[in-house]
Amino acid sequence: MTTALSPDAILAALDPEQRAAASAVSGPVCILAGAGTGKTRTITHRAAYAVASGAVQPGALLAVTFTARAAGEMRTRLRALGVAGVQARTFHAAAMRQLNYFWPRVVGGPPPRLVDNTFGLVANAATRARLRPGTSELRDLLSELEWAASTLIGPEDYPAAAARAGRDGPYDPAVVASVYEAYGQLKQAQGLADFSDLLLLTAGALEEHAGVAEEFRSRYRSFVVDEYQDVTPLQQRLLDAWLGGREDLCVVGDAHQTIYSFTGASPDYLLEFRRRFPAATEVRLVRDYRSTPQVVALANGVIAQATSRHARLELVAQRPPGPDPVFLEHDDEPAEAKAVAARCRQLIDAGTPASEIAVLYRVNAQSAGYESALTDAGVPYLVRGGARFFDREEVRSAVLLLRGAGRAADDDAPLALPDLVADVLRSGLAWTVEPPAGAGATRDRWESLAALHRLAGDLAVASPTAGLRELVVELEERAAAQHAPSVEGVTLGSLHAAKGLEWDAVFLVGLVDGTLPLVHADTPAAVEEERRLLYVGVTRARTALYLSWALSRSPGGRGNRRPSRFLDGLHSASSKPSGAASAGGAARSARRERSGPVLCRVCGASLTSAVDRKLGRCAGCPVDRDEALFDALRSWRSDRAKGLGQPAFCVFTDATLTAIAEQRPQDVAALVAIPGIGQSKLDKFGDEVLDLVGSTSDA
Ligand code: ATP
Ligand code: MG
């Protein structure tokens, strides 16, 4: 058993605004806040507080998260706060459970089976509509059908609705509608339901059967929805059916992280929550607890260029400073992947756990190059959205073996749970505690089993009396919820799949125009959604952030790609080597780092020491400092420092003054490009420094 925390101890881990939201345990609550400001943390603590203070029974609270992994993490975090029994599920998992429960009473007989091959079913439906679609048309057809279902639009209304929404389907809207119609008929004839049907059928059961609604509402009294900016009309309908006019609903989201509009999701429900519930407690959070000021500055820069109608957002970093984000340009994609894999290797060798590193891309097809580069570099990895953990053969075998061993287990076994598990895995699957050499399939298999072994260790810590049987129960619950234990490897995943998550080091790769934004993003709204994807990507990093692109797809290519337009103005051009590399016009000559002044602006060498980076050149390289300006800056600094009662370096260090005197910034953009001049220094001293630069000439 875990020890329950007192309600006060639970709230003590939050800041005042977060606490205000967490302690509002009844009535409507809305948290509108940027990435990393603690929304998920707040709702987890709110749930724990509601239970610990006795306001809500754990079984009466239903928390909805965006992915099974997020749901699992929430349960784990709640357990750490001493709370068990709160339901944390995705909309789909919650609906499936409810439907299985109510179906016998509402309809009778077994509930419909879940379609396991939607693609195949859509292909059949297309054939019925006399089409012969290729893979990409099929994929687009499927998106259209999913969009229609998510936005509560039936086949007959599809053509008009698609025109209104500016959908760009693979066929004439009337043709898509006929495929949609045929798809529905096929499902019905075969007793199948897809994910959307699960939600619709559950909402229908609650809307139309008073007995079902009454039973459901007497059980569930309080609801929480994370990532509410990406709720679809269909999900909202289910949520309304759950609520049945009640108001104990807490929603949290960030309109700037809306990245599923193409599936029919809309931030309007979040933004208009207050209109729907005028008495709602509304909380806004701006402190970013996740990322360093350097990462936060870049995130603010990305979102400042958004042309959306959402309120402006400016995150305020809370963590100590870290390294500048690193911008890397490569000749071709294999070179980019190789460089990323080498950096991963360095980070791991320097002590960053592999599970604290992520490589994120725009489209899943980009994973293959990174998989092979990481394998070559001997770096373990896992692909999010790849083979599901509990479906892997070695995991299935291990669970069977553990179940068998659990049945035969002697309750007074002298071995600790992790050792028991290691024994079972060793004798049944030849697993060893030490990893095998190299990467590849053998290593993957080892990693899966190691994850089960670690899980046994975690369980033993959380409940010291747990044995094999409890472990098997935990595994069954996790398998049902697809909550995989964390595998020790670098995460490869799409930007879409990364939402809500965080890592110490993040690589955003393939950042070329055409991939981000994707070529298909051909409306201003679609381009804005792509920009938000970059914002989501940047804000996943706690400390180290690498942004890279390749000028050609393959080695020897024409090199005519350009970095994502969303990076325009965000990486400092002053760091471009001013020497041989650019003078020869050799834009593609070498991989270049474009993070702050990482390269000496005099000789082009890579700068490693902090002082050199601040100067933007090697300490020994010839300088071109404006001495009159430097002297003026120094006497200004000493006056200012005296006035503030602070030491001079608190105003600016010598290195910063030297950099100003060398670079003579003429405007705010040039001034902030100098390391050591962040937002607060800019606010305090920016105008005075620019005036000094303007009034002092180096003639
Ligand atoms: P996203 O928009 O990306 O989903 P979020 O707003 O849900 O982000 P969380 O994931 O809850 O943010 O929090 C981000 C990180 O900051 C987490 O590691 C969390 O533990 C930490 N954090 C949040 N609030 C606090 C706090 N008051 N004190 C210390 N750490 C905090
Ligand atoms: Mg979150």
CSV table of N, CA and C and ligand atoms in Angstrom, one decimal, residues 36 38-41 43 77 226-227 252 257 290 499-501 540, ligand 2:
chain,number,residue,atom,x,y,z
A,36,GLY,N,4.0,23.4,-20.6
A,36,GLY,CA,5.0,23.2,-19.5
A,36,GLY,C,4.6,24.0,-18.3
A,38,GLY,N,2.3,23.3,-16.1
A,38,GLY,CA,1.9,22.5,-15.0
A,38,GLY,C,0.4,22.2,-15.1
A,39,LYS,N,-0.2,22.2,-16.3
A,39,LYS,CA,-1.7,21.9,-16.4
A,39,LYS,C,-1.9,20.4,-16.0
A,40,THR,N,-1.1,19.5,-16.5
A,40,THR,CA,-1.3,18.1,-16.2
A,40,THR,C,-1.0,17.9,-14.7
A,41,ARG,N,0.0,18.5,-14.3
A,41,ARG,CA,0.4,18.4,-12.8
A,41,ARG,C,-0.8,18.9,-12.0
A,43,ILE,N,-4.0,19.1,-12.7
A,43,ILE,CA,-5.3,18.3,-12.6
A,43,ILE,C,-5.0,17.0,-11.9
A,77,ARG,N,1.1,8.6,-11.2
A,77,ARG,CA,1.4,9.8,-10.4
A,77,ARG,C,0.4,9.9,-9.3
A,226,ASP,N,-7.9,16.5,-20.0
A,226,ASP,CA,-6.6,17.1,-20.3
A,226,ASP,C,-6.6,17.4,-21.8
A,227,GLU,N,-5.7,18.3,-22.3
A,227,GLU,CA,-5.6,18.6,-23.7
A,227,GLU,C,-6.9,18.9,-24.4
A,252,VAL,N,-8.6,21.4,-19.1
A,252,VAL,CA,-7.3,22.2,-19.2
A,252,VAL,C,-6.8,22.1,-20.7
A,257,GLN,N,-1.6,24.9,-28.8
A,257,GLN,CA,-1.1,23.5,-29.0
A,257,GLN,C,-2.2,22.7,-29.8
A,290,ARG,N,9.0,23.6,-17.1
A,290,ARG,CA,9.6,22.5,-17.8
A,290,ARG,C,11.0,22.8,-18.3
A,499,LYS,N,2.7,15.1,-27.8
A,499,LYS,CA,2.1,16.2,-27.0
A,499,LYS,C,2.0,15.7,-25.6
A,500,GLY,N,2.1,16.7,-24.7
A,500,GLY,CA,2.0,16.4,-23.3
A,500,GLY,C,3.3,15.8,-22.6
A,501,LEU,N,4.2,15.3,-23.5
A,501,LEU,CA,5.4,14.6,-23.0
A,501,LEU,C,6.6,15.5,-22.8
A,540,ARG,N,8.8,20.5,-25.8
A,540,ARG,CA,9.0,19.2,-25.2
A,540,ARG,C,10.3,19.1,-24.5
B,2,MG,MG,0.0,18.4,-20.1
